[in-house]
CSV table of C-alpha atoms in Angstrom, one decimal:
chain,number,residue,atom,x,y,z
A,10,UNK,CA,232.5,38.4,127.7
A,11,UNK,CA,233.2,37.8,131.2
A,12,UNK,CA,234.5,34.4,131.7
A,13,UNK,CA,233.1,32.2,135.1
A,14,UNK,CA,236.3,29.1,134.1
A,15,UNK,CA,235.9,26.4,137.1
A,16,UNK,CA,233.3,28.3,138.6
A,17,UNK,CA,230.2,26.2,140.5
A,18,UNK,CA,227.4,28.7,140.1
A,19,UNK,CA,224.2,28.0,142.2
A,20,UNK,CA,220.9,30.2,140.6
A,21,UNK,CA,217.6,30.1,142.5
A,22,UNK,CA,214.7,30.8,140.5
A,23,UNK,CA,216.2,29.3,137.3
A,24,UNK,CA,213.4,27.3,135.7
A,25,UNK,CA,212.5,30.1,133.3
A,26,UNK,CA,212.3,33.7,132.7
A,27,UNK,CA,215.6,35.7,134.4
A,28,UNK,CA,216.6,32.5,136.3
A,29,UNK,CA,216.8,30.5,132.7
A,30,UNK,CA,218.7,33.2,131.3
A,31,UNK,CA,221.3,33.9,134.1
A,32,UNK,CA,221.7,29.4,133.3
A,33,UNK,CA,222.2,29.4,129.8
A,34,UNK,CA,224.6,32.3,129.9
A,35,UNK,CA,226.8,31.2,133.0
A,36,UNK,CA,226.9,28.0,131.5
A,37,UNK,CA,228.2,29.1,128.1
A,38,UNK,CA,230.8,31.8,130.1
A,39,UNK,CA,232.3,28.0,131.4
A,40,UNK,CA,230.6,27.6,134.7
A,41,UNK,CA,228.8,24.7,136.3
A,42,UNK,CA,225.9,25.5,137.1
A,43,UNK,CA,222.7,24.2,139.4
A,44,UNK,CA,219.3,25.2,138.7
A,45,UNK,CA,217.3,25.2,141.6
A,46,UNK,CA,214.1,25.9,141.5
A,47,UNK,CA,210.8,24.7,143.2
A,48,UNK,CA,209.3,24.3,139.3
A,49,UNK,CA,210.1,20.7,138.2
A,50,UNK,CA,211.0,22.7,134.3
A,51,UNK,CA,214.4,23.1,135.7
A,52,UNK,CA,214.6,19.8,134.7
A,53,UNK,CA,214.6,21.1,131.4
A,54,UNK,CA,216.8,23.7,131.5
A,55,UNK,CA,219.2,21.8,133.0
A,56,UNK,CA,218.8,18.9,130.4
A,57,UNK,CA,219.7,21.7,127.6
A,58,UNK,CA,222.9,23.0,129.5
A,59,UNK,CA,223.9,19.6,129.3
A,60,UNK,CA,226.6,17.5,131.3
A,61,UNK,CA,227.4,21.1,134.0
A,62,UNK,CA,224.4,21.7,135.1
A,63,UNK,CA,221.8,20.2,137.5
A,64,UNK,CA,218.4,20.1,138.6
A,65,UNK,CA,217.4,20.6,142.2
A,66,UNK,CA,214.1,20.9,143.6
A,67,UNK,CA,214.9,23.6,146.1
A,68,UNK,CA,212.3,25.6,148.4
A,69,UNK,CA,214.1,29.2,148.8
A,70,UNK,CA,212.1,29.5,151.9
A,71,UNK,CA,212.9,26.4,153.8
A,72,UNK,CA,216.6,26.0,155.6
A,73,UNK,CA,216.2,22.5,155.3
A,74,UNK,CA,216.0,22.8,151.2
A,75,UNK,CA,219.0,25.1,151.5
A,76,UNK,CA,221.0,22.8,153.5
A,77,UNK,CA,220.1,20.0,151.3
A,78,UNK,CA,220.4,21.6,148.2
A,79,UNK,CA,223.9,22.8,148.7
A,80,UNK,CA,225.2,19.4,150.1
A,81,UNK,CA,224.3,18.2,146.6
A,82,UNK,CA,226.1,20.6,145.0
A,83,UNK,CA,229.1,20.3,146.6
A,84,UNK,CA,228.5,16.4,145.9
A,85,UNK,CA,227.8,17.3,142.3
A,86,UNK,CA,230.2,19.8,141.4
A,87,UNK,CA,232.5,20.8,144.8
A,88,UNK,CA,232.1,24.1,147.2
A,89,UNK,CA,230.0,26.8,146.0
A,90,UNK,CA,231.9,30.2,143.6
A,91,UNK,CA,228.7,32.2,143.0
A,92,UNK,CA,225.2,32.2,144.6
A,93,UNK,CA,222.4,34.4,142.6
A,94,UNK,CA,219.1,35.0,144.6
A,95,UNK,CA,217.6,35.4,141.4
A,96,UNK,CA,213.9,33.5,142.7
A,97,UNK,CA,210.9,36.1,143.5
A,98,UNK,CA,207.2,36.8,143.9
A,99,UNK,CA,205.0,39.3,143.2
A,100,UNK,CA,201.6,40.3,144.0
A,101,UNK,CA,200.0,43.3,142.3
A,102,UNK,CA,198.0,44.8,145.6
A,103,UNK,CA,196.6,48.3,146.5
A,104,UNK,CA,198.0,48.9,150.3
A,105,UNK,CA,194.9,48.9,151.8
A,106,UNK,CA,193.7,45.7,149.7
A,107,UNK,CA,197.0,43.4,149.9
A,108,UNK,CA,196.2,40.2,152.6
A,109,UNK,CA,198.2,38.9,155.9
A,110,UNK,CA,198.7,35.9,153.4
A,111,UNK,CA,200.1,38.0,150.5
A,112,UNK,CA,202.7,39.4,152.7
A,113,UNK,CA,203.7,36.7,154.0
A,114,UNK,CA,204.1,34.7,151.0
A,115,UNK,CA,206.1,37.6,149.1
A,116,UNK,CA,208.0,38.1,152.2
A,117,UNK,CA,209.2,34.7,152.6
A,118,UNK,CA,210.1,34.3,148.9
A,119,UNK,CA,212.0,38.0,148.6
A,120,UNK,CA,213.5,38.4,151.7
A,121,UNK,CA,213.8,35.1,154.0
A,122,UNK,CA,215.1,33.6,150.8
A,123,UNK,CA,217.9,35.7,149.9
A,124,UNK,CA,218.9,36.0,153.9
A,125,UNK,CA,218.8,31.7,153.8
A,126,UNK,CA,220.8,31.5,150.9
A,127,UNK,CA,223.6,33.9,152.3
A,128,UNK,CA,223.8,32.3,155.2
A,129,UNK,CA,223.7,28.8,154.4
A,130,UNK,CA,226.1,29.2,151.3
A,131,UNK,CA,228.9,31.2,152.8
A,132,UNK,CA,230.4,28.4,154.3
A,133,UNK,CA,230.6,26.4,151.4
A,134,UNK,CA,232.2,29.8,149.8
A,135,UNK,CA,234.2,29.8,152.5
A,136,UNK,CA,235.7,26.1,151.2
A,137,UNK,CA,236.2,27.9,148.1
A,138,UNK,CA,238.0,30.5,149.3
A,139,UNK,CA,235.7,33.3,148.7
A,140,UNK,CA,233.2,33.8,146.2
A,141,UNK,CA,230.4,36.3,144.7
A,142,UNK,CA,226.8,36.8,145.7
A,143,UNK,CA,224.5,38.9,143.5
A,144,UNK,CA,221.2,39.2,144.7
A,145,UNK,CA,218.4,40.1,142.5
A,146,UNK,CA,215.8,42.9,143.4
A,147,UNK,CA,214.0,44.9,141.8
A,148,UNK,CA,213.4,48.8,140.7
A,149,UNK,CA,210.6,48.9,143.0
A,150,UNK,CA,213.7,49.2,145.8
A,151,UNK,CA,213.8,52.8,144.1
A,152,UNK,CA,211.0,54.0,142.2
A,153,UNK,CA,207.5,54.0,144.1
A,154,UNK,CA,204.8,52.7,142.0
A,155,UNK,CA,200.8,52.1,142.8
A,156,UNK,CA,199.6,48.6,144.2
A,157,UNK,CA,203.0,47.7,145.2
A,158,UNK,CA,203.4,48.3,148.3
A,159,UNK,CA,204.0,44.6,149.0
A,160,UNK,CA,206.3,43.5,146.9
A,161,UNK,CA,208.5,46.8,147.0
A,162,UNK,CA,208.6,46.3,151.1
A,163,UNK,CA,210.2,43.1,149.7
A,164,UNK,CA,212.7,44.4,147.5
A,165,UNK,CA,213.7,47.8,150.0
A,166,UNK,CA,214.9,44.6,152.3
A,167,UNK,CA,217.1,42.7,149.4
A,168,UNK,CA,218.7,46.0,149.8
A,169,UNK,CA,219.5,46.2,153.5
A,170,UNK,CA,220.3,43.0,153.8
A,171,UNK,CA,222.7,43.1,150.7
A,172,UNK,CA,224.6,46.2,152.4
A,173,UNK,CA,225.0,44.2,155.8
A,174,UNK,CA,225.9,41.3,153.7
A,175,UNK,CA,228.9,43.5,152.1
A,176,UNK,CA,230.9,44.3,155.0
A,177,UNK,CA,229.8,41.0,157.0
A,178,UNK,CA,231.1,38.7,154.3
A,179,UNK,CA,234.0,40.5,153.2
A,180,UNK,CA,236.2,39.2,155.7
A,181,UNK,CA,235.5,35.5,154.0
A,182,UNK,CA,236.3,37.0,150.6
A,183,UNK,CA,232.8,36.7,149.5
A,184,UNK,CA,231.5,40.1,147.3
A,185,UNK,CA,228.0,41.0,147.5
A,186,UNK,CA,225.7,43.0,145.2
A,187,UNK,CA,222.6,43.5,144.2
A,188,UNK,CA,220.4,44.2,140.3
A,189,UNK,CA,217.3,46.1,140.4
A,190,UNK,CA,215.9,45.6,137.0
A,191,UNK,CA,213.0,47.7,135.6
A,192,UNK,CA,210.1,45.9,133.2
A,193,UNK,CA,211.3,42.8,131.8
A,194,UNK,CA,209.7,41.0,129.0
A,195,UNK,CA,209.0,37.7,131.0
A,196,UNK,CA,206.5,35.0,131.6
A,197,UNK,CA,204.7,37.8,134.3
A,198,UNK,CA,204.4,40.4,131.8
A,199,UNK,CA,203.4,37.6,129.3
A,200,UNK,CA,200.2,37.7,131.0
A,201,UNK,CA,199.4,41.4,130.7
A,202,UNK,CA,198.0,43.3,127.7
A,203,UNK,CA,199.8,44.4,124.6
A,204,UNK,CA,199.0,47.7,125.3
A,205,UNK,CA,200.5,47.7,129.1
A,206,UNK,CA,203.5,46.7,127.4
A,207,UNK,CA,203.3,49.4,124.6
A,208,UNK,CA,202.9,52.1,127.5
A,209,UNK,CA,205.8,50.8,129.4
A,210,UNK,CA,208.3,50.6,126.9
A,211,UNK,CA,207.1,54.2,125.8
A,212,UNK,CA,207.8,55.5,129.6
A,213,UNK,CA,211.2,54.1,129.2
A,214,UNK,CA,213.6,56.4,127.7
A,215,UNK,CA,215.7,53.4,126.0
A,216,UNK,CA,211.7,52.8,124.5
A,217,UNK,CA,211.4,49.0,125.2
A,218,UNK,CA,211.5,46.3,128.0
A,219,UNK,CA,214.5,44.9,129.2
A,220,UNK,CA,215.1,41.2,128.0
A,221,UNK,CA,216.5,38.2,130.8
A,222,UNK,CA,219.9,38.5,128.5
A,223,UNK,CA,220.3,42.1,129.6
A,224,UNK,CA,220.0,41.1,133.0
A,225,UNK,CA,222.4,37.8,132.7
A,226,UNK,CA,224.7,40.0,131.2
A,227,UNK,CA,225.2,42.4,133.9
A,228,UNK,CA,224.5,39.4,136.7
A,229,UNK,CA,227.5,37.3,134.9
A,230,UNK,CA,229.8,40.5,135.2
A,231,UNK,CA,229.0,41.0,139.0
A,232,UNK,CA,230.1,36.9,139.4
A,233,UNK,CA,233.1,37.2,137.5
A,234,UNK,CA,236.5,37.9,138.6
A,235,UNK,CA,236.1,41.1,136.1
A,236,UNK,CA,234.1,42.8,139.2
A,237,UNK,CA,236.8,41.5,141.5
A,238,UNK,CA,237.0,44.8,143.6
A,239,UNK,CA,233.3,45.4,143.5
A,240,UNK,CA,231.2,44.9,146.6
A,241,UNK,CA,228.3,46.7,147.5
A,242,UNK,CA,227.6,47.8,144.3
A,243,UNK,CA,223.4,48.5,143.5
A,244,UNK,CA,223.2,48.0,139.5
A,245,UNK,CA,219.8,49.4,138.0
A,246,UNK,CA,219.2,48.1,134.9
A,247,UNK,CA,216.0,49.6,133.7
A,248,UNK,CA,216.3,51.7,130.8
A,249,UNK,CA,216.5,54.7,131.9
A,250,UNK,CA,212.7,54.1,133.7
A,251,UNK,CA,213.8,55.3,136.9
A,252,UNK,CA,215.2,58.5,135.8
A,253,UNK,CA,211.7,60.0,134.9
């Protein structure tokens, strides 16, 4: 298991699904860990890490959140190691159907939030003396798929701004990558039919959904000093979904 020793992790996004996992396992690999999220059951999940974690209410699409939220980190637990942009939105639109409102609430969630959190935590990196990003985004960056034309605009732009990220941060010793996960069994698809899930885990040649662990896994690899020469790297983690 990669090991995260002394590391001060900061996960967006972590009050449940993905985000929770990403917690529990970073904390258990030896890392401190904040969970910000704008959902007060951080709270929670912070409260079952125990004495290296904390809770911050933290608005991924506000600079002034950002600013705030990593001053109290670096109160809490010193500079920033690792930043996941693991916090998203979705909307489930045809393109001709999706509103000015829907884009623009994806948009700022997906995109401005992962370009706020790059910039406003490489300088506490930089304290640190370098660090890892892993931004989260999503298959839809590869596969085209109906009534997502929204959220995969989204998710094509975690993508370029990941690969401008690599060689712009590199000289501060900061690596950045990027997870594209296919279907995972979370809260979202919680909501949807048993049978929706039956017909996506028979598309996928591995025949089920991924689970948050299978993405912590990878995500805790890509922060660790294991991946230490790894920058730029796009991990899809989907099964075998995008391959058909």
């Amino acid at each position: 298991m990669a090991r995260l020793d002394g590391k001060t992790a900061f996960i967006t996004g972590a009050a449940n699904g993905m985000g929770r996992a990403q917690a529990l396992s970073f904390a258990v690999s030896g890392a401190k860990v904040i969970v910000a999220d704008i959902a007060d059951e951080g709270a929670t999940v912070a409260v079952e890490i125990g004495k290296d974690a904390r809770y911050i209410a933290h608005d991924v699409t506000s600079e002034e959140s950002w600013l705030s939220a990593i001053a109290q980190t670096e109160s809490a637990f010193g500079p920033i190691d690792i930043l996941v942009n693991n916090a998203g939105a979705f909307v489930h639109a045809a393109l001709a159907e999706g509103t000015v409102e829907e884009f623009d609430r994806v948009t700022r969630v997906n995109q401005l939030g992962v370009l706020l959190g790059m910039k406003c935590a490489a300088p506490s990196m930089q304290k640190a003396g370098g660090g890892a990003i892993v931004n989260i985004a999503s298959l839809a960056a590869f596969r085209p798929a109906p009534n997502q034309a929204i959220y995969s605009a989204s998710k094509w732009a975690v993508r370029g701004l990941s690969r401008v990220a690599v060689v712009e941060l590199a000289q501060l010793g900061i690596r950045v990558n990027s997870v594209y996960p296919g279907p995972v069994d979370t809260r979202l698809f919680a909501l949807n039919p048993t049978e929706f899930k039956a017909m996506l885990a028979e598309l996928t040649p591995l025949k089920r959904l991924a689970q948050p662990d299978d993405i912590a896994r990878v995500v805790r690899f890509l922060a660790s000093d294991d991946a230490a020469f790894v920058t730029g790297a796009e991990l899809v983690v989907d099964g075998g979904l995008g391959c058909t």
